[in-house]
Amino acid sequence: MMYPKIICIFMTIVCLTLYSANASAQVLEEPVPYIKSTEQWSVQLSKSVSENLSNEKPKSDAYNEYSLLIRNTGEARNNVTVEAYRNEPNSHTKYGLWSSSIGHVQSGGIAFEHTNLPVGIMADTLLIDVMWEDSATKNGRKFKQTFAFAVNR
């Protein structure tokens, strides 16, 4: 009669140990920085650089700050424009954060860098649109790639 109780207690301890180890592993898996790449662009979203350089912290009840780096990993491109959008809960509308006309970007060059990009805490998606024109065609055909990042989680 003693063996079933011992086995039950032992199994309970093993299950609790495995559950707590799994929970701590999930916390450590947060992928920072977030990097998304295509054949033409590499977009990196990180924690804000200004948080490390200053005693001033962002208003954690209003927004979180991120750092954004966009690099050209393909051929040189002309008339490059970068735009950022965030979502709002219970809305299908995306809200524009900014738009920046870059111009010509060399192959391997940094197209855009933003060190303290505030994103409202209610948003859970940040969209980065990179648009450019192809100089190989006569009329400069337009192209666009969108990079979606899950934020504030």
Tab-separated table of C-alpha atoms in Angstrom:
chain	number	residue	atom	x	y	z
A	1	MET	CA	0.000	0.000	0.000
A	2	MET	CA	2.928	2.308	0.562
A	3	TYR	CA	4.338	1.894	-2.979
A	4	PRO	CA	1.395	3.508	-4.856
A	5	LYS	CA	1.614	6.617	-2.639
A	6	ILE	CA	5.375	6.932	-3.151
A	7	ILE	CA	5.027	6.478	-6.900
A	8	CYS	CA	2.233	9.079	-7.022
A	9	ILE	CA	4.300	11.636	-5.056
A	10	PHE	CA	7.375	10.936	-7.195
A	11	MET	CA	5.395	11.397	-10.457
A	12	THR	CA	3.885	14.656	-9.164
A	13	ILE	CA	7.360	16.044	-8.386
A	14	VAL	CA	8.659	15.006	-11.820
A	15	CYS	CA	5.681	16.609	-13.610
A	16	LEU	CA	6.033	19.885	-11.686
A	17	THR	CA	9.763	20.023	-12.380
A	18	LEU	CA	9.269	19.463	-16.117
A	19	TYR	CA	6.455	22.050	-16.278
A	20	SER	CA	8.518	24.766	-14.551
A	21	ALA	CA	11.562	24.044	-16.757
A	22	ASN	CA	9.379	24.376	-19.861
A	23	ALA	CA	7.908	27.693	-18.648
A	24	SER	CA	11.342	29.233	-18.048
A	25	ALA	CA	12.548	28.076	-21.483
A	26	GLN	CA	9.652	29.905	-23.154
A	27	VAL	CA	10.646	33.193	-21.530
A	28	LEU	CA	14.236	32.905	-22.758
A	29	GLU	CA	13.219	32.299	-26.389
A	30	GLU	CA	12.216	35.937	-27.105
A	31	PRO	CA	13.855	36.679	-30.469
A	32	VAL	CA	15.452	40.114	-30.079
A	33	PRO	CA	16.400	41.521	-32.474
A	34	TYR	CA	13.721	40.548	-34.936
A	35	ILE	CA	15.272	40.219	-38.411
A	36	LYS	CA	13.368	39.649	-41.632
A	37	SER	CA	15.166	39.400	-44.956
A	38	THR	CA	14.409	39.051	-48.649
A	39	GLU	CA	16.678	38.938	-51.682
A	40	GLN	CA	16.611	42.769	-51.735
A	41	TRP	CA	16.230	44.041	-48.130
A	42	SER	CA	17.101	43.112	-44.557
A	43	VAL	CA	14.970	44.750	-41.862
A	44	GLN	CA	16.019	44.543	-38.211
A	45	LEU	CA	13.781	45.619	-35.322
A	46	SER	CA	15.479	45.806	-31.899
A	47	LYS	CA	14.996	47.372	-28.512
A	48	SER	CA	15.543	51.124	-28.635
A	49	VAL	CA	19.146	52.278	-28.536
A	50	SER	CA	18.130	55.423	-26.613
A	51	GLU	CA	16.957	53.320	-23.642
A	52	ASN	CA	20.560	52.256	-23.076
A	53	LEU	CA	22.095	55.719	-23.601
A	54	SER	CA	19.852	57.828	-21.416
A	55	ASN	CA	18.340	57.855	-17.961
A	56	GLU	CA	15.103	58.883	-19.583
A	57	LYS	CA	12.819	55.879	-20.094
A	58	PRO	CA	9.875	55.797	-22.499
A	59	LYS	CA	6.397	56.170	-21.096
A	60	SER	CA	5.737	52.472	-20.571
A	61	ASP	CA	2.023	53.110	-20.144
A	62	ALA	CA	1.763	54.848	-23.548
A	63	TYR	CA	4.333	53.336	-25.926
A	64	ASN	CA	7.402	51.135	-26.302
A	65	GLU	CA	10.464	52.267	-28.232
A	66	TYR	CA	12.216	50.216	-30.899
A	67	SER	CA	15.266	50.631	-33.100
A	68	LEU	CA	14.948	50.006	-36.850
A	69	LEU	CA	17.712	49.262	-39.374
A	70	ILE	CA	17.061	48.613	-43.077
A	71	ARG	CA	19.914	47.385	-45.278
A	72	ASN	CA	19.994	46.828	-49.034
A	73	THR	CA	21.130	43.219	-49.557
A	74	GLY	CA	20.512	43.179	-53.317
A	75	GLU	CA	21.296	45.428	-56.271
A	76	ALA	CA	21.457	49.220	-55.994
A	77	ARG	CA	17.974	50.804	-56.096
A	78	ASN	CA	16.576	54.237	-56.962
A	79	ASN	CA	13.820	56.385	-55.447
A	80	VAL	CA	13.684	54.292	-52.271
A	81	THR	CA	10.944	55.234	-49.798
A	82	VAL	CA	10.347	53.709	-46.354
A	83	GLU	CA	7.032	53.906	-44.483
A	84	ALA	CA	5.907	52.545	-41.113
A	85	TYR	CA	2.382	51.651	-39.993
A	86	ARG	CA	0.888	50.239	-36.812
A	87	ASN	CA	-2.465	48.686	-36.127
A	88	GLU	CA	-5.070	49.591	-33.521
A	89	PRO	CA	-7.162	46.997	-31.649
A	90	ASN	CA	-10.604	46.303	-33.132
A	91	SER	CA	-9.830	48.282	-36.306
A	92	HIS	CA	-8.987	47.224	-39.848
A	93	THR	CA	-7.241	50.556	-40.445
A	94	LYS	CA	-3.463	50.862	-40.242
A	95	TYR	CA	-2.096	54.125	-38.840
A	96	GLY	CA	0.887	55.746	-40.533
A	97	LEU	CA	3.819	56.528	-38.242
A	98	TRP	CA	6.112	58.172	-40.800
A	99	SER	CA	7.267	58.184	-44.391
A	100	SER	CA	10.823	58.885	-45.498
A	101	SER	CA	12.105	59.391	-49.028
A	102	ILE	CA	15.642	57.974	-49.194
A	103	GLY	CA	16.611	58.266	-52.867
A	104	HIS	CA	19.403	56.070	-54.253
A	105	VAL	CA	20.696	53.185	-52.079
A	106	GLN	CA	23.872	51.294	-52.996
A	107	SER	CA	24.117	47.519	-52.792
A	108	GLY	CA	25.075	46.533	-49.229
A	109	GLY	CA	24.345	50.029	-47.949
A	110	ILE	CA	22.152	51.107	-45.059
A	111	ALA	CA	18.942	52.453	-46.524
A	112	PHE	CA	17.390	53.699	-43.296
A	113	GLU	CA	18.056	53.815	-39.562
A	114	HIS	CA	15.727	54.939	-36.756
A	115	THR	CA	17.057	54.669	-33.200
A	116	ASN	CA	13.931	55.451	-31.175
A	117	LEU	CA	10.746	54.463	-32.954
A	118	PRO	CA	7.785	54.780	-30.543
A	119	VAL	CA	4.926	52.305	-31.032
A	120	GLY	CA	1.755	52.628	-28.920
A	121	ILE	CA	1.300	49.783	-26.442
A	122	MET	CA	-2.144	48.949	-27.815
A	123	ALA	CA	-0.618	48.031	-31.205
A	124	ASP	CA	0.514	44.454	-31.750
A	125	THR	CA	1.724	44.738	-35.360
A	126	LEU	CA	4.277	47.056	-36.951
A	127	LEU	CA	4.407	47.112	-40.758
A	128	ILE	CA	7.455	48.436	-42.590
A	129	ASP	CA	6.960	49.144	-46.313
A	130	VAL	CA	10.034	49.540	-48.515
A	131	MET	CA	9.288	50.891	-52.009
A	132	TRP	CA	11.690	51.504	-54.888
A	133	GLU	CA	11.946	51.876	-58.646
A	134	ASP	CA	13.799	49.619	-61.038
A	135	SER	CA	16.250	51.642	-63.101
A	136	ALA	CA	16.662	48.799	-65.632
A	137	THR	CA	13.257	49.435	-67.212
A	138	LYS	CA	12.495	52.497	-69.335
A	139	ASN	CA	9.753	53.933	-67.109
A	140	GLY	CA	11.192	52.850	-63.766
A	141	ARG	CA	8.784	50.128	-62.679
A	142	LYS	CA	7.723	50.444	-59.017
A	143	PHE	CA	8.185	47.702	-56.416
A	144	LYS	CA	7.167	47.279	-52.782
A	145	GLN	CA	7.947	44.811	-50.002
A	146	THR	CA	6.161	44.768	-46.640
A	147	PHE	CA	7.745	43.439	-43.458
A	148	ALA	CA	5.393	42.652	-40.547
A	149	PHE	CA	6.632	42.491	-36.954
A	150	ALA	CA	4.740	41.367	-33.858
A	151	VAL	CA	5.387	44.049	-31.208
A	152	ASN	CA	4.451	44.767	-27.581
A	153	ARG	CA	4.143	41.115	-26.589
